[in-house]
Tab-separated table of C-alpha atoms in Angstrom:
chain	number	residue	atom	x	y	z
X	228	LYS	CA	206.567	38.047	-98.467
X	229	SER	CA	207.447	39.089	-94.931
X	230	LEU	CA	205.582	42.381	-95.342
X	231	ALA	CA	202.474	40.648	-96.699
X	232	GLU	CA	202.537	38.070	-93.920
X	233	ALA	CA	202.880	40.777	-91.266
X	234	ALA	CA	199.952	42.741	-92.741
X	235	VAL	CA	197.701	39.685	-92.869
X	236	GLU	CA	198.689	38.697	-89.340
X	237	ALA	CA	197.871	42.200	-88.060
X	238	PHE	CA	194.698	42.925	-90.036
X	239	GLY	CA	193.528	39.630	-91.530
X	240	HIS	CA	193.867	41.008	-95.090
X	241	PHE	CA	195.082	44.030	-97.039
X	242	ASP	CA	193.079	46.030	-99.568
X	243	GLY	CA	195.898	47.607	-101.556
X	244	TRP	CA	199.561	47.162	-102.401
X	245	VAL	CA	201.880	49.863	-103.803
X	246	ASN	CA	205.104	49.052	-105.649
X	247	ASN	CA	207.127	52.260	-105.442
X	248	ALA	CA	210.790	51.307	-104.984
X	249	GLY	CA	212.974	52.884	-107.636
X	250	VAL	CA	216.462	54.190	-108.390
X	251	TYR	CA	217.568	56.740	-110.992
X	252	MET	CA	220.586	56.763	-113.289
X	253	LEU	CA	221.974	59.194	-115.851
X	254	GLY	CA	224.609	58.464	-118.479
X	255	SER	CA	225.010	57.469	-122.088
X	256	LEU	CA	224.849	53.750	-122.807
X	257	GLU	CA	228.617	53.619	-123.413
X	258	GLU	CA	229.344	55.382	-120.105
X	259	THR	CA	226.921	53.336	-118.000
X	260	PRO	CA	228.453	50.213	-116.394
X	261	ASP	CA	226.615	47.046	-117.351
X	262	GLU	CA	226.252	45.945	-113.729
X	263	ALA	CA	224.608	49.284	-112.802
X	264	PHE	CA	222.214	49.018	-115.761
X	265	ARG	CA	221.230	45.510	-114.679
X	266	GLN	CA	220.836	46.422	-111.013
X	267	LEU	CA	218.566	49.359	-111.881
X	268	MET	CA	216.322	46.974	-113.823
X	269	GLU	CA	216.447	44.555	-110.876
X	270	THR	CA	215.088	47.211	-108.521
X	271	ASN	CA	212.723	49.192	-110.731
X	272	PHE	CA	211.226	46.392	-112.817
X	273	PHE	CA	211.853	43.030	-111.191
X	274	GLY	CA	211.161	44.550	-107.774
X	275	THR	CA	207.725	45.497	-109.116
X	276	VAL	CA	207.245	41.972	-110.465
X	277	SER	CA	208.171	40.433	-107.104
X	278	GLY	CA	205.833	42.757	-105.214
X	279	ALA	CA	203.014	42.042	-107.653
X	280	ARG	CA	203.395	38.275	-107.240
X	281	VAL	CA	203.067	38.551	-103.474
X	282	ALA	CA	200.140	40.980	-103.609
X	283	LEU	CA	198.198	38.967	-106.190
X	284	SER	CA	198.596	35.801	-104.139
X	285	GLN	CA	196.746	37.440	-101.247
X	286	PHE	CA	194.242	39.229	-103.498
X	287	ARG	CA	193.329	35.905	-105.120
X	288	ARG	CA	192.669	34.350	-101.707
X	289	GLN	CA	190.406	37.179	-100.564
X	290	GLY	CA	188.783	37.810	-103.959
X	291	TYR	CA	189.596	41.501	-104.323
X	292	GLY	CA	192.360	44.108	-104.056
X	293	THR	CA	194.044	47.014	-105.798
X	294	LEU	CA	197.626	46.863	-107.035
X	295	VAL	CA	199.323	50.214	-107.729
X	296	ASN	CA	202.568	50.188	-109.688
X	297	VAL	CA	204.479	53.472	-109.800
X	298	SER	CA	206.007	54.056	-113.219
X	299	SER	CA	206.985	57.561	-114.373
X	300	THR	CA	206.347	60.146	-117.045
X	301	PHE	CA	209.366	58.385	-118.557
X	302	GLY	CA	207.117	55.372	-118.889
X	303	THR	CA	205.293	57.333	-121.596
X	304	VAL	CA	208.110	59.311	-123.259
X	305	PRO	CA	211.840	58.715	-123.855
X	306	ALA	CA	214.739	60.910	-122.755
X	307	PRO	CA	218.472	60.960	-123.548
X	308	TYR	CA	221.046	59.754	-120.994
X	309	LEU	CA	218.259	57.836	-119.221
X	310	SER	CA	218.074	54.644	-121.268
X	311	ALA	CA	218.124	52.327	-118.236
X	312	TYR	CA	215.557	54.312	-116.262
X	313	VAL	CA	213.280	54.844	-119.267
X	314	ALA	CA	213.463	51.137	-120.157
X	315	SER	CA	212.550	50.154	-116.598
X	316	LYS	CA	209.575	52.526	-116.418
X	317	PHE	CA	208.253	51.542	-119.853
X	318	ALA	CA	208.570	47.950	-118.637
X	319	VAL	CA	206.562	48.699	-115.483
X	320	ARG	CA	203.817	50.338	-117.529
X	321	GLY	CA	203.614	47.487	-120.045
X	322	PHE	CA	203.767	44.847	-117.308
X	323	SER	CA	200.899	46.560	-115.473
X	324	ALA	CA	198.765	46.770	-118.620
X	325	SER	CA	199.238	43.055	-119.283
X	326	LEU	CA	198.312	42.165	-115.692
X	327	ARG	CA	195.225	44.356	-115.912
X	328	GLN	CA	194.019	42.332	-118.905
X	329	GLU	CA	194.754	39.015	-117.185
X	330	LEU	CA	192.747	40.041	-114.119
X	331	LEU	CA	189.604	41.353	-115.819
X	332	GLY	CA	186.505	40.179	-113.947
X	333	THR	CA	188.416	38.926	-110.899
X	334	GLY	CA	187.732	41.862	-108.557
X	335	ILE	CA	191.422	42.787	-108.679
X	336	ASP	CA	192.412	46.159	-110.132
X	337	VAL	CA	195.835	47.147	-111.472
X	338	CYS	CA	196.654	50.863	-111.609
X	339	THR	CA	199.733	52.632	-112.956
X	340	VAL	CA	200.742	55.988	-111.499
X	341	MET	CA	203.216	58.004	-113.573
X	342	PRO	CA	204.720	61.027	-111.783
X	343	ALA	CA	206.590	63.864	-113.459
X	344	ALA	CA	209.596	65.419	-111.631
X	345	ILE	CA	208.928	65.127	-107.890
X	346	ASP	CA	210.667	66.854	-104.987
X	347	THR	CA	212.259	63.828	-103.336
X	348	PRO	CA	215.888	62.929	-102.480
X	349	LEU	CA	216.022	60.856	-105.700
X	350	TRP	CA	218.163	63.551	-107.333
X	351	ARG	CA	220.762	63.312	-104.546
X	352	HIS	CA	220.709	59.525	-104.833
X	353	THR	CA	221.165	59.489	-108.629
X	354	ALA	CA	223.717	57.182	-110.202
X	355	ASN	CA	225.509	59.602	-112.483
X	356	TYR	CA	227.948	58.798	-115.283
X	357	THR	CA	227.522	61.999	-117.322
X	358	GLY	CA	230.392	63.957	-115.763
X	359	TRP	CA	227.973	66.742	-114.750
X	360	ARG	CA	226.134	67.454	-111.519
X	361	VAL	CA	222.363	67.135	-112.071
X	362	ARG	CA	219.191	68.825	-110.874
X	363	PRO	CA	215.511	68.051	-111.519
X	364	VAL	CA	213.915	69.625	-114.572
X	365	GLU	CA	211.291	72.171	-113.520
X	366	PRO	CA	208.466	72.204	-112.706
X	367	VAL	CA	208.961	70.025	-109.637
X	368	TYR	CA	205.868	68.759	-107.810
X	369	THR	CA	205.530	67.792	-104.149
X	370	PRO	CA	205.626	64.151	-102.992
X	371	GLU	CA	202.291	64.768	-101.260
X	372	ARG	CA	200.733	65.301	-104.677
X	373	VAL	CA	201.788	61.804	-105.720
X	374	ALA	CA	200.632	60.357	-102.396
X	375	ARG	CA	197.169	61.874	-102.859
X	376	THR	CA	196.972	60.399	-106.348
X	377	ILE	CA	197.944	56.940	-105.105
X	378	LEU	CA	195.352	57.141	-102.337
X	379	ARG	CA	192.722	58.217	-104.844
X	380	VAL	CA	193.338	55.295	-107.198
X	381	LEU	CA	193.328	52.886	-104.249
X	382	ARG	CA	189.847	54.149	-103.413
X	383	HIS	CA	188.655	54.612	-106.993
X	384	PRO	CA	190.855	52.545	-109.353
X	385	GLN	CA	191.986	54.057	-112.653
X	386	ASP	CA	194.075	52.251	-115.248
X	387	GLU	CA	196.751	54.946	-115.723
X	388	VAL	CA	197.255	58.361	-114.144
X	389	ILE	CA	199.966	60.931	-114.933
X	390	VAL	CA	200.808	63.173	-111.968
X	391	GLY	CA	201.596	66.772	-112.916
X	392	PRO	CA	200.562	68.900	-115.913
X	393	ALA	CA	204.145	68.872	-117.250
X	394	GLY	CA	204.050	65.098	-117.609
X	395	LYS	CA	200.757	65.272	-119.489
X	396	SER	CA	202.208	67.926	-121.789
X	397	PHE	CA	205.306	65.814	-122.515
X	398	ALA	CA	203.168	62.773	-123.322
X	399	ALA	CA	200.901	64.783	-125.617
X	400	MET	CA	203.819	66.439	-127.412
X	401	HIS	CA	205.583	63.131	-127.996
X	402	GLY	CA	202.372	61.600	-129.318
X	403	LEU	CA	201.782	64.429	-131.779
X	404	PHE	CA	205.340	65.369	-132.782
X	405	PRO	CA	207.687	62.533	-131.807
X	406	ARG	CA	210.713	63.625	-133.835
X	407	THR	CA	210.438	67.241	-132.696
X	408	TYR	CA	210.017	66.109	-129.109
X	409	GLU	CA	213.088	63.874	-129.190
X	410	ARG	CA	215.300	66.615	-130.668
X	411	THR	CA	213.989	69.111	-128.111
X	412	MET	CA	214.576	66.708	-125.216
X	413	ARG	CA	218.213	66.209	-126.190
X	414	VAL	CA	218.932	69.938	-125.920
X	415	GLY	CA	216.586	70.421	-122.976
X	416	THR	CA	218.186	67.664	-120.945
X	417	GLU	CA	221.694	69.011	-121.440
X	418	VAL	CA	220.648	72.583	-120.604
X	419	LEU	CA	218.117	71.997	-117.819
X	420	HIS	CA	219.087	68.664	-116.210
X	421	PHE	CA	222.847	69.293	-116.046
X	422	GLN	CA	223.980	72.048	-113.673
X	423	GLY	CA	227.115	73.091	-115.541
X	424	GLU	CA	229.273	71.845	-112.679
X	425	ARG	CA	231.598	68.881	-113.149
X	426	GLN	CA	231.206	65.729	-111.070
X	427	GLY	CA	232.944	62.373	-111.060
X	428	PRO	CA	231.081	59.142	-111.756
X	429	THR	CA	228.989	57.753	-108.893
X	430	PRO	CA	226.716	54.687	-108.541
X	431	GLY	CA	224.387	56.661	-106.239
X	432	ASN	CA	222.044	54.315	-104.391
X	433	VAL	CA	221.766	51.751	-107.170
X	434	PHE	CA	223.668	49.083	-105.242
X	435	GLN	CA	223.112	50.149	-101.629
X	436	PRO	CA	221.253	52.847	-99.667
X	437	MET	CA	222.778	56.250	-99.015
X	438	GLU	CA	222.722	58.031	-95.664
X	439	GLU	CA	222.226	61.389	-97.382
X	440	GLY	CA	218.661	62.425	-98.133
X	441	ASP	CA	216.447	60.372	-95.834
X	442	THR	CA	213.408	62.691	-95.824
X	443	ALA	CA	210.321	62.762	-98.045
X	444	SER	CA	211.311	66.088	-99.591
X	445	GLY	CA	214.552	66.792	-101.386
X	446	GLY	CA	214.253	70.561	-100.943
X	447	TYR	CA	213.724	71.310	-104.649
X	448	HIS	CA	210.074	72.385	-104.750
X	449	GLY	CA	209.593	76.085	-105.380
X	450	THR	CA	213.221	76.707	-106.413
X	451	GLY	CA	212.262	77.561	-109.989
X	452	LYS	CA	209.324	78.146	-112.291
């Protein structure tokens, strides 16, 4: 509310609003603390709901606007050890689709952007209850690529956009061969997402910010094929 009020005070209106806050967590359901699971949903999903309420209030007053909710490739496909994150991103995608239907003909657009693995500090900030140090699954795309996509849909609204060819491939494979995809992802996650180096459990930045990793890039882009 404070952000919206400041924008209106400075510019008289705002044309677009992007809900992008999100935290990441790895671990089986049995290993994941209930309070961490709930807090991830609070940030990733209910944070999006809160932002949408504020944005739509202003958009209704001015008669137009574009809301962009950032989901994930994991809003289109499942993955093991990511039940909380996957649930939150599926929720964001479904929530956005419902809003889009409610707002037909109002001059207000709702867009969902779904990035694949992106080179941000998210991987350093991960809540991790697997017992293994993690890394992003290649290929890793730049944050600028996502930013360009968000800017494009603000200018020319699209219902849903997947960022990165890998994400599109995952979605297509799951749609065509769901059982094969899910078996492949189990093995792929354990081989490619886990580094083979032990690590103790950590809540990452689920409950509070971390000083480590305060730049746009996490330093992962270009480290693998």
